[in-house]
Coordinates of N, CA and C in Angstrom, one line a residue:
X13 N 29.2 8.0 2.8 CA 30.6 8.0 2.7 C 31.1 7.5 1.4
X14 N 32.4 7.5 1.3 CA 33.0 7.5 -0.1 C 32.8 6.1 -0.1
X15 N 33.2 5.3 0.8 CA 33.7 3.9 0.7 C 32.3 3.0 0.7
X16 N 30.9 3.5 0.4 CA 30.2 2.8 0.3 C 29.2 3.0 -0.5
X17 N 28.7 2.0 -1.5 CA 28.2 1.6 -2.8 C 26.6 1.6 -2.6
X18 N 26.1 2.3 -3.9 CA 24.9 2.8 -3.4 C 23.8 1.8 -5.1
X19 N 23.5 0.8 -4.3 CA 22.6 0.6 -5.8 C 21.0 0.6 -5.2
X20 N 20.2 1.4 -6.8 CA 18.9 1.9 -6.4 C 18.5 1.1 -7.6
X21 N 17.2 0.2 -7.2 CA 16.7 -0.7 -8.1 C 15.3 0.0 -8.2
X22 N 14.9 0.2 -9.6 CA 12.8 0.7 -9.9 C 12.7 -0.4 -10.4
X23 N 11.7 -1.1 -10.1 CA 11.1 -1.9 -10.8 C 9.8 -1.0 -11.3
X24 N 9.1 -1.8 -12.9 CA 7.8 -1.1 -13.2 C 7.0 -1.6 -12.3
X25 N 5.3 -1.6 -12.9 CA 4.3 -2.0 -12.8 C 4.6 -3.6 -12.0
X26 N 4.3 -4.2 -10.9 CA 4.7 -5.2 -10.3 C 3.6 -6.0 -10.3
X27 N 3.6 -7.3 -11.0 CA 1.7 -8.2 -10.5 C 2.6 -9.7 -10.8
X28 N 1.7 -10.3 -10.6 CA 1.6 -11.7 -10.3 C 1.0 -12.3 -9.3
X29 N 1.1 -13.5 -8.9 CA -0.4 -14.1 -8.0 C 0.1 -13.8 -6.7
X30 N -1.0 -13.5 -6.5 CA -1.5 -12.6 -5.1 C -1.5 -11.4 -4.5
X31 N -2.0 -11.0 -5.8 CA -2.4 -9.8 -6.1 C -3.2 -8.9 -4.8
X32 N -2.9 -7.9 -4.5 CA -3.7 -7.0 -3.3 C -4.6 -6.1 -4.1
X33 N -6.1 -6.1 -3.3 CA -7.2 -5.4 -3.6 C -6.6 -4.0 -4.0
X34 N -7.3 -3.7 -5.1 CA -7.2 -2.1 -5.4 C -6.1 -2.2 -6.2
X35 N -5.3 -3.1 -6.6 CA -4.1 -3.3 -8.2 C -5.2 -2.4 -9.4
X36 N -4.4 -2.4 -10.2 CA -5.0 -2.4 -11.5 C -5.5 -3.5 -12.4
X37 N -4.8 -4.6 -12.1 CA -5.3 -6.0 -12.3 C -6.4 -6.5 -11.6
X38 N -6.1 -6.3 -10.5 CA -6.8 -7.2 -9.5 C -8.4 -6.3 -9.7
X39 N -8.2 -5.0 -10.0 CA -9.9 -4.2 -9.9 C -9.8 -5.1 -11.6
X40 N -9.5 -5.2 -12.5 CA -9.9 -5.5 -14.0 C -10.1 -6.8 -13.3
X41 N -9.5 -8.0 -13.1 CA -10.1 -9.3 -12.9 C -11.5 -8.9 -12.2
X42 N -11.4 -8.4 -10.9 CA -12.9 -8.5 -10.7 C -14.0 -8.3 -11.4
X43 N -13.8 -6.9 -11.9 CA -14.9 -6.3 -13.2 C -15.6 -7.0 -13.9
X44 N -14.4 -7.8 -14.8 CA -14.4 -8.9 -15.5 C -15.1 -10.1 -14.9
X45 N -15.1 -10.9 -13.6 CA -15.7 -12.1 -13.2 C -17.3 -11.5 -13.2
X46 N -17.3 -9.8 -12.3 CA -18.9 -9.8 -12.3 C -19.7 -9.3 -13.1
X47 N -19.2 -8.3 -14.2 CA -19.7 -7.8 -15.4 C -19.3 -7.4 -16.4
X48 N -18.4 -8.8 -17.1 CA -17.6 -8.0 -18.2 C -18.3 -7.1 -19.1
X49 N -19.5 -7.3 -19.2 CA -19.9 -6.1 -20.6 C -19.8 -4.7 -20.7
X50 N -19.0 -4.0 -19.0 CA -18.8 -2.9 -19.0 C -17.6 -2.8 -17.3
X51 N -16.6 -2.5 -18.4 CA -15.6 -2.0 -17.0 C -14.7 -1.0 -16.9
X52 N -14.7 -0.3 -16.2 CA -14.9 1.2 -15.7 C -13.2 1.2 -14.9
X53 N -12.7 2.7 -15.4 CA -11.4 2.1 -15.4 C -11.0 3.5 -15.6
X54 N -10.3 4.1 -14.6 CA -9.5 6.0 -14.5 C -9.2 6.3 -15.8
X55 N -8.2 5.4 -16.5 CA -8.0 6.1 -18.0 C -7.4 4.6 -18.4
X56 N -7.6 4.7 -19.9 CA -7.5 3.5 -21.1 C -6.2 3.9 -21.8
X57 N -5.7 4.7 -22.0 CA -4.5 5.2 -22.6 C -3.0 5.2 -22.3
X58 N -2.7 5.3 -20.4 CA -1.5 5.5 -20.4 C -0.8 4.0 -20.3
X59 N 0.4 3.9 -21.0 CA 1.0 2.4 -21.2 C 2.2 2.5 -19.7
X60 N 2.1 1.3 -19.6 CA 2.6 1.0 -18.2 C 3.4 -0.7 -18.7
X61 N 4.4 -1.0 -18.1 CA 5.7 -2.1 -18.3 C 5.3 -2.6 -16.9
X62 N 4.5 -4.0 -17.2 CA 4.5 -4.6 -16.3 C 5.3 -5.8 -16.2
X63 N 5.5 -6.1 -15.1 CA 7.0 -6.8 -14.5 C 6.5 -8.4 -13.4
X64 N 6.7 -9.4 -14.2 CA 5.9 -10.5 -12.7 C 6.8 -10.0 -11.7
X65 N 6.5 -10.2 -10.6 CA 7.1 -10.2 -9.3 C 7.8 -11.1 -8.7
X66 N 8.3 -12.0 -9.4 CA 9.4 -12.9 -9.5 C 10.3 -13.0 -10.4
X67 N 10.1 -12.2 -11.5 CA 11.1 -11.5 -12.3 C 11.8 -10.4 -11.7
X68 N 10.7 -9.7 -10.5 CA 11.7 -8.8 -9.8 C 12.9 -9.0 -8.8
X69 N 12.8 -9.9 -8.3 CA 12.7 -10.9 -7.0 C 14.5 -11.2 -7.8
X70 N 14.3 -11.9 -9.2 CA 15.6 -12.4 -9.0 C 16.1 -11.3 -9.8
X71 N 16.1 -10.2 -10.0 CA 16.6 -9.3 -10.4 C 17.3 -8.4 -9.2
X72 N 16.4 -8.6 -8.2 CA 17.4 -7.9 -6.9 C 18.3 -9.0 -6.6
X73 N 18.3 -10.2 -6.7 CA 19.3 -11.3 -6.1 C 20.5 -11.1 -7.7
X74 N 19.9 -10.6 -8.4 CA 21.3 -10.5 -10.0 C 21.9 -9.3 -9.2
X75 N 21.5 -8.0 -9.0 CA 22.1 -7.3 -8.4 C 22.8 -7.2 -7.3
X76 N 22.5 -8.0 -6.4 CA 22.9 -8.0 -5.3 C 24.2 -9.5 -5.5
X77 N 24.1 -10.1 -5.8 CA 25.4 -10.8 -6.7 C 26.7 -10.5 -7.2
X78 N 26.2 -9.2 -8.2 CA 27.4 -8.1 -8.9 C 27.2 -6.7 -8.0
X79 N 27.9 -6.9 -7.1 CA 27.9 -5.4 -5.9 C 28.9 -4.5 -6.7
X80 N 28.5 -3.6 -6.8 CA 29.3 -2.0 -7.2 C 30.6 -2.1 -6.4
X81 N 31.4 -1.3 -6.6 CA 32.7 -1.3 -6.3 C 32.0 -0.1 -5.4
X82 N 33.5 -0.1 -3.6 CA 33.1 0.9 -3.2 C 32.7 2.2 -4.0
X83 N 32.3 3.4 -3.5 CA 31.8 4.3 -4.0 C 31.0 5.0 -5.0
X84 N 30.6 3.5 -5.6 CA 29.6 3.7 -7.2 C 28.2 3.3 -6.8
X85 N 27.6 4.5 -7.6 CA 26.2 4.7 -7.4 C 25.9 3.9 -8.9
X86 N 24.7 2.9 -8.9 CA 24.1 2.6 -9.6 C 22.8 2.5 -9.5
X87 N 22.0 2.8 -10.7 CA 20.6 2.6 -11.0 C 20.2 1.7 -11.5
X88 N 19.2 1.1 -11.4 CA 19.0 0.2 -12.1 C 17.4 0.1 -12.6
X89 N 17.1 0.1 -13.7 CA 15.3 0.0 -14.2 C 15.3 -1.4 -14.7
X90 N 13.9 -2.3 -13.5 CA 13.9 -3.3 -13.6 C 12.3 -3.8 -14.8
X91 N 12.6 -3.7 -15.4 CA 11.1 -4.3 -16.9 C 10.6 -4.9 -17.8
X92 N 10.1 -4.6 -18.4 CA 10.5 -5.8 -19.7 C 10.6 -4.7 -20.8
X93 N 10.3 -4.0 -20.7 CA 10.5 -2.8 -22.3 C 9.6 -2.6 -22.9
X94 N 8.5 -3.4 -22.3 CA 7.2 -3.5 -23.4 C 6.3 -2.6 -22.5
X95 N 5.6 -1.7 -23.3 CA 4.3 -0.3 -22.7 C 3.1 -1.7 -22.6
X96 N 1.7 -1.4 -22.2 CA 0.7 -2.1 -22.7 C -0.7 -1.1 -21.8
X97 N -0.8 -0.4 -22.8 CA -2.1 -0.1 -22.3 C -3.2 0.0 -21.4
X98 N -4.0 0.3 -21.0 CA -5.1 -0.4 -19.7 C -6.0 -1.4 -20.7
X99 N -6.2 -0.6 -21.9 CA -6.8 -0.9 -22.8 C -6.8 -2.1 -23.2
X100 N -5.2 -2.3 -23.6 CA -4.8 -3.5 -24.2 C -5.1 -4.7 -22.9
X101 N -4.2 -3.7 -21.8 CA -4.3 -5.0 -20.6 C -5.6 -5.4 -19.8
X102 N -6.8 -4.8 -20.1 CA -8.0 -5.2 -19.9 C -8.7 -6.8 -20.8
X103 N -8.2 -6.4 -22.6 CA -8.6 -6.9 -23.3 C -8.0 -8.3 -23.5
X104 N -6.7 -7.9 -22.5 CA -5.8 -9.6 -23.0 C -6.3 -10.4 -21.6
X105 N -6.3 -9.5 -20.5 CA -6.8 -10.1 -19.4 C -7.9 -10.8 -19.4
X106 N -9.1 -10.2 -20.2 CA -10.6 -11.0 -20.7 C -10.3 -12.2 -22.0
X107 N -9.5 -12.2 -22.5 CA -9.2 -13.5 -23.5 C -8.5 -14.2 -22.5
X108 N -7.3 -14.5 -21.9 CA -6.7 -15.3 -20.5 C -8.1 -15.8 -19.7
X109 N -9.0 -14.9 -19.4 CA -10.1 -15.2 -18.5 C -11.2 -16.3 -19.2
X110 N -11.3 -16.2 -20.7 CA -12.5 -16.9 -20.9 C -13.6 -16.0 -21.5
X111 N -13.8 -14.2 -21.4 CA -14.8 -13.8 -21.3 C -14.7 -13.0 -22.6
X112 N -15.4 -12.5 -23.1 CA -15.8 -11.6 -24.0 C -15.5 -10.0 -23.4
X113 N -14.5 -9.6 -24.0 CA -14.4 -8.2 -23.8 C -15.0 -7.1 -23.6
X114 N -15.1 -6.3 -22.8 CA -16.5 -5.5 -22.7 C -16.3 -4.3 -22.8
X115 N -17.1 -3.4 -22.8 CA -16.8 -1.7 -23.1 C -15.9 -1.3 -22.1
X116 N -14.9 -0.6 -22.4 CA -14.0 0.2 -21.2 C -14.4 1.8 -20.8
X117 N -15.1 1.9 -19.9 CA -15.5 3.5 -20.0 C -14.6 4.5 -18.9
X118 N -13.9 5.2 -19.0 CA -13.1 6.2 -18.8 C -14.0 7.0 -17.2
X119 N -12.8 7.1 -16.3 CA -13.8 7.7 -15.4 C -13.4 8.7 -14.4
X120 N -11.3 9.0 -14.9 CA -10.7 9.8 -14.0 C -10.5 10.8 -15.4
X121 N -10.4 11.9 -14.5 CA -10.0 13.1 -15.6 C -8.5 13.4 -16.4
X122 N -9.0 14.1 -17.5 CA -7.9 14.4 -18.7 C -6.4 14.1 -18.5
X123 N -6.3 14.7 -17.7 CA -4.7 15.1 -17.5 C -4.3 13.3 -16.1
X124 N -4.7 12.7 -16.0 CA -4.4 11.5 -15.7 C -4.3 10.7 -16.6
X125 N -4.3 11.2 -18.1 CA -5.1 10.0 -18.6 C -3.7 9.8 -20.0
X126 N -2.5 10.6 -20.1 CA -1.5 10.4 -21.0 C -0.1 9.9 -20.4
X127 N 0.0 9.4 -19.3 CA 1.3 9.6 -18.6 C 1.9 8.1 -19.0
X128 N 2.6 7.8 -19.6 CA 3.0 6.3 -19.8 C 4.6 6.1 -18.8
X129 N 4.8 5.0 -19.0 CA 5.9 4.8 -18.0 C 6.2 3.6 -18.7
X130 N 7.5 3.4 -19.7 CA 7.5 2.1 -19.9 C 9.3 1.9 -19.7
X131 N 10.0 1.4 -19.2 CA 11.5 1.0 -18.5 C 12.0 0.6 -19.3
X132 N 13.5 1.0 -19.4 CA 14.5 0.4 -20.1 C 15.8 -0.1 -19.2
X133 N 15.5 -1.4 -19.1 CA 16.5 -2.6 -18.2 C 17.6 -3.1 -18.6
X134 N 18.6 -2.4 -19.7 CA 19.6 -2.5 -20.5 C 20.4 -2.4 -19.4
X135 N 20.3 -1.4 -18.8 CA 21.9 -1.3 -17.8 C 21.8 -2.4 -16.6
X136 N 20.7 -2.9 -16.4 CA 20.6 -4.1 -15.9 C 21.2 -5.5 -16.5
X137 N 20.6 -5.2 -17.5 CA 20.8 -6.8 -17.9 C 22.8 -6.5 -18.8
X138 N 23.6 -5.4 -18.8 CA 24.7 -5.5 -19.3 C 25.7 -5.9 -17.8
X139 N 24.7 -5.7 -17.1 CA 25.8 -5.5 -15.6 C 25.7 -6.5 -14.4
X140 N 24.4 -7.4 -15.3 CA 24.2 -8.4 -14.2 C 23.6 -9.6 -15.6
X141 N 22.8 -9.3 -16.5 CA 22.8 -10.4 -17.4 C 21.1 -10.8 -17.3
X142 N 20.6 -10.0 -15.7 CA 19.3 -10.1 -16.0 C 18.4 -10.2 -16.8
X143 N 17.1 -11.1 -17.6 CA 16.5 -10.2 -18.2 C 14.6 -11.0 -17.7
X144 N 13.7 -10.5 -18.1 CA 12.9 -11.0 -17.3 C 12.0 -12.1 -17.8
X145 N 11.9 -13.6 -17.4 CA 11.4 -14.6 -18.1 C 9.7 -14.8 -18.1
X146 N 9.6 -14.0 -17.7 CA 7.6 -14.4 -17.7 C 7.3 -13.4 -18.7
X147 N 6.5 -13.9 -19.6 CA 5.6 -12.9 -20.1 C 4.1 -12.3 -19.9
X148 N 3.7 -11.2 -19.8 CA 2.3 -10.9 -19.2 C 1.2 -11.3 -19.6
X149 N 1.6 -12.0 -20.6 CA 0.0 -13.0 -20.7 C 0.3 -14.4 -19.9
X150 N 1.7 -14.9 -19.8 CA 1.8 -16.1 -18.9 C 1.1 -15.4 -17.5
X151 N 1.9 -14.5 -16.6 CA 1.9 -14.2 -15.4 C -0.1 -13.7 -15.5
X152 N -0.6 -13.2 -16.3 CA -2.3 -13.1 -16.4 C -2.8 -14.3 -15.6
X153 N -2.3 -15.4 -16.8 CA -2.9 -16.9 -16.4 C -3.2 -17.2 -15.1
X154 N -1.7 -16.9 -14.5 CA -1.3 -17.5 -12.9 C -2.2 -16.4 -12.2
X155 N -2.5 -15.2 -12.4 CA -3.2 -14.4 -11.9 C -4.9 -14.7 -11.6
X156 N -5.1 -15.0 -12.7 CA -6.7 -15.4 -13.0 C -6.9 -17.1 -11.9
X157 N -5.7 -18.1 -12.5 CA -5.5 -19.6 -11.4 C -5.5 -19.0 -10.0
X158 N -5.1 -17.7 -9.9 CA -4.3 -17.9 -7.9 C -5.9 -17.3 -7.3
X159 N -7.1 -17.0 -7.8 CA -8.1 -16.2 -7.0 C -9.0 -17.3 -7.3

């Protein structure tokens, strides 16, 4: 109906502690505790904006604070703006962990392997003031402490 306000929130890449089996984190943390010197990983290339999950959290409560006027559709992309690699995020995850970095070997095919996704949270943070206070090497930490 006309008289009612439609807001659609994306958050990126979502992690922080307590993490569920089969993450992209959560398989690199393991890798990493049982053999860093080789971890095997669909593709190394595409960059992904990862988001702690309590940066999301109060980003639904910023939006849900500043309600749309009847009839307005809003979007909202919840992120930090920053891409980061599997590559890079493998390699920061093993420095956070303690371990020596290890070969990344590629294991899903070509065309999986360029797709980046990294969010621009501008119309967020002009309309609610959001912006997101953990950084992913903090929220690593807490990831590597919570297992």
């Amino acid at each position: 109906g006309e008289g009612v306000a439609l807001e659609i929130v994306r958050p990126g890449n979502v992690i922080g502690p307590g993490l569920k089996p089969g993450t992209l984190v959560w398989e690199l943390r393991s890798q990493l505790r049982r053999s860093p010197e080789r971890i095997r990983v669909q593709s190394l290339r595409p960059r992904r904006d990862y988001v702690d999950g309590r940066d999301v959290a109060e980003a639904l409560v910023a939006v849900a604070r500043a309600p749309a006027a009847a009839g307005q559709v809003r979007v909202f992309n919840v992120g930090t703006g920053i891409g980061t690699s599997v590559r890079e995020l493998s390699r920061l995850l093993a420095e956070v962990m303690g371990v020596p970095p290890g070969e990344c070997v590629e294991t899903g095919a070509e065309e999986c392997r360029a797709f980046d996704l990294v969010l621009d949270a501008g119309r967020l943070r002009a309309a609610t003031g959001w912006t997101p206070r953990r950084s992913l090497r903090e929220t690593l930490r807490e990831v590597v402490q919570d297992a």
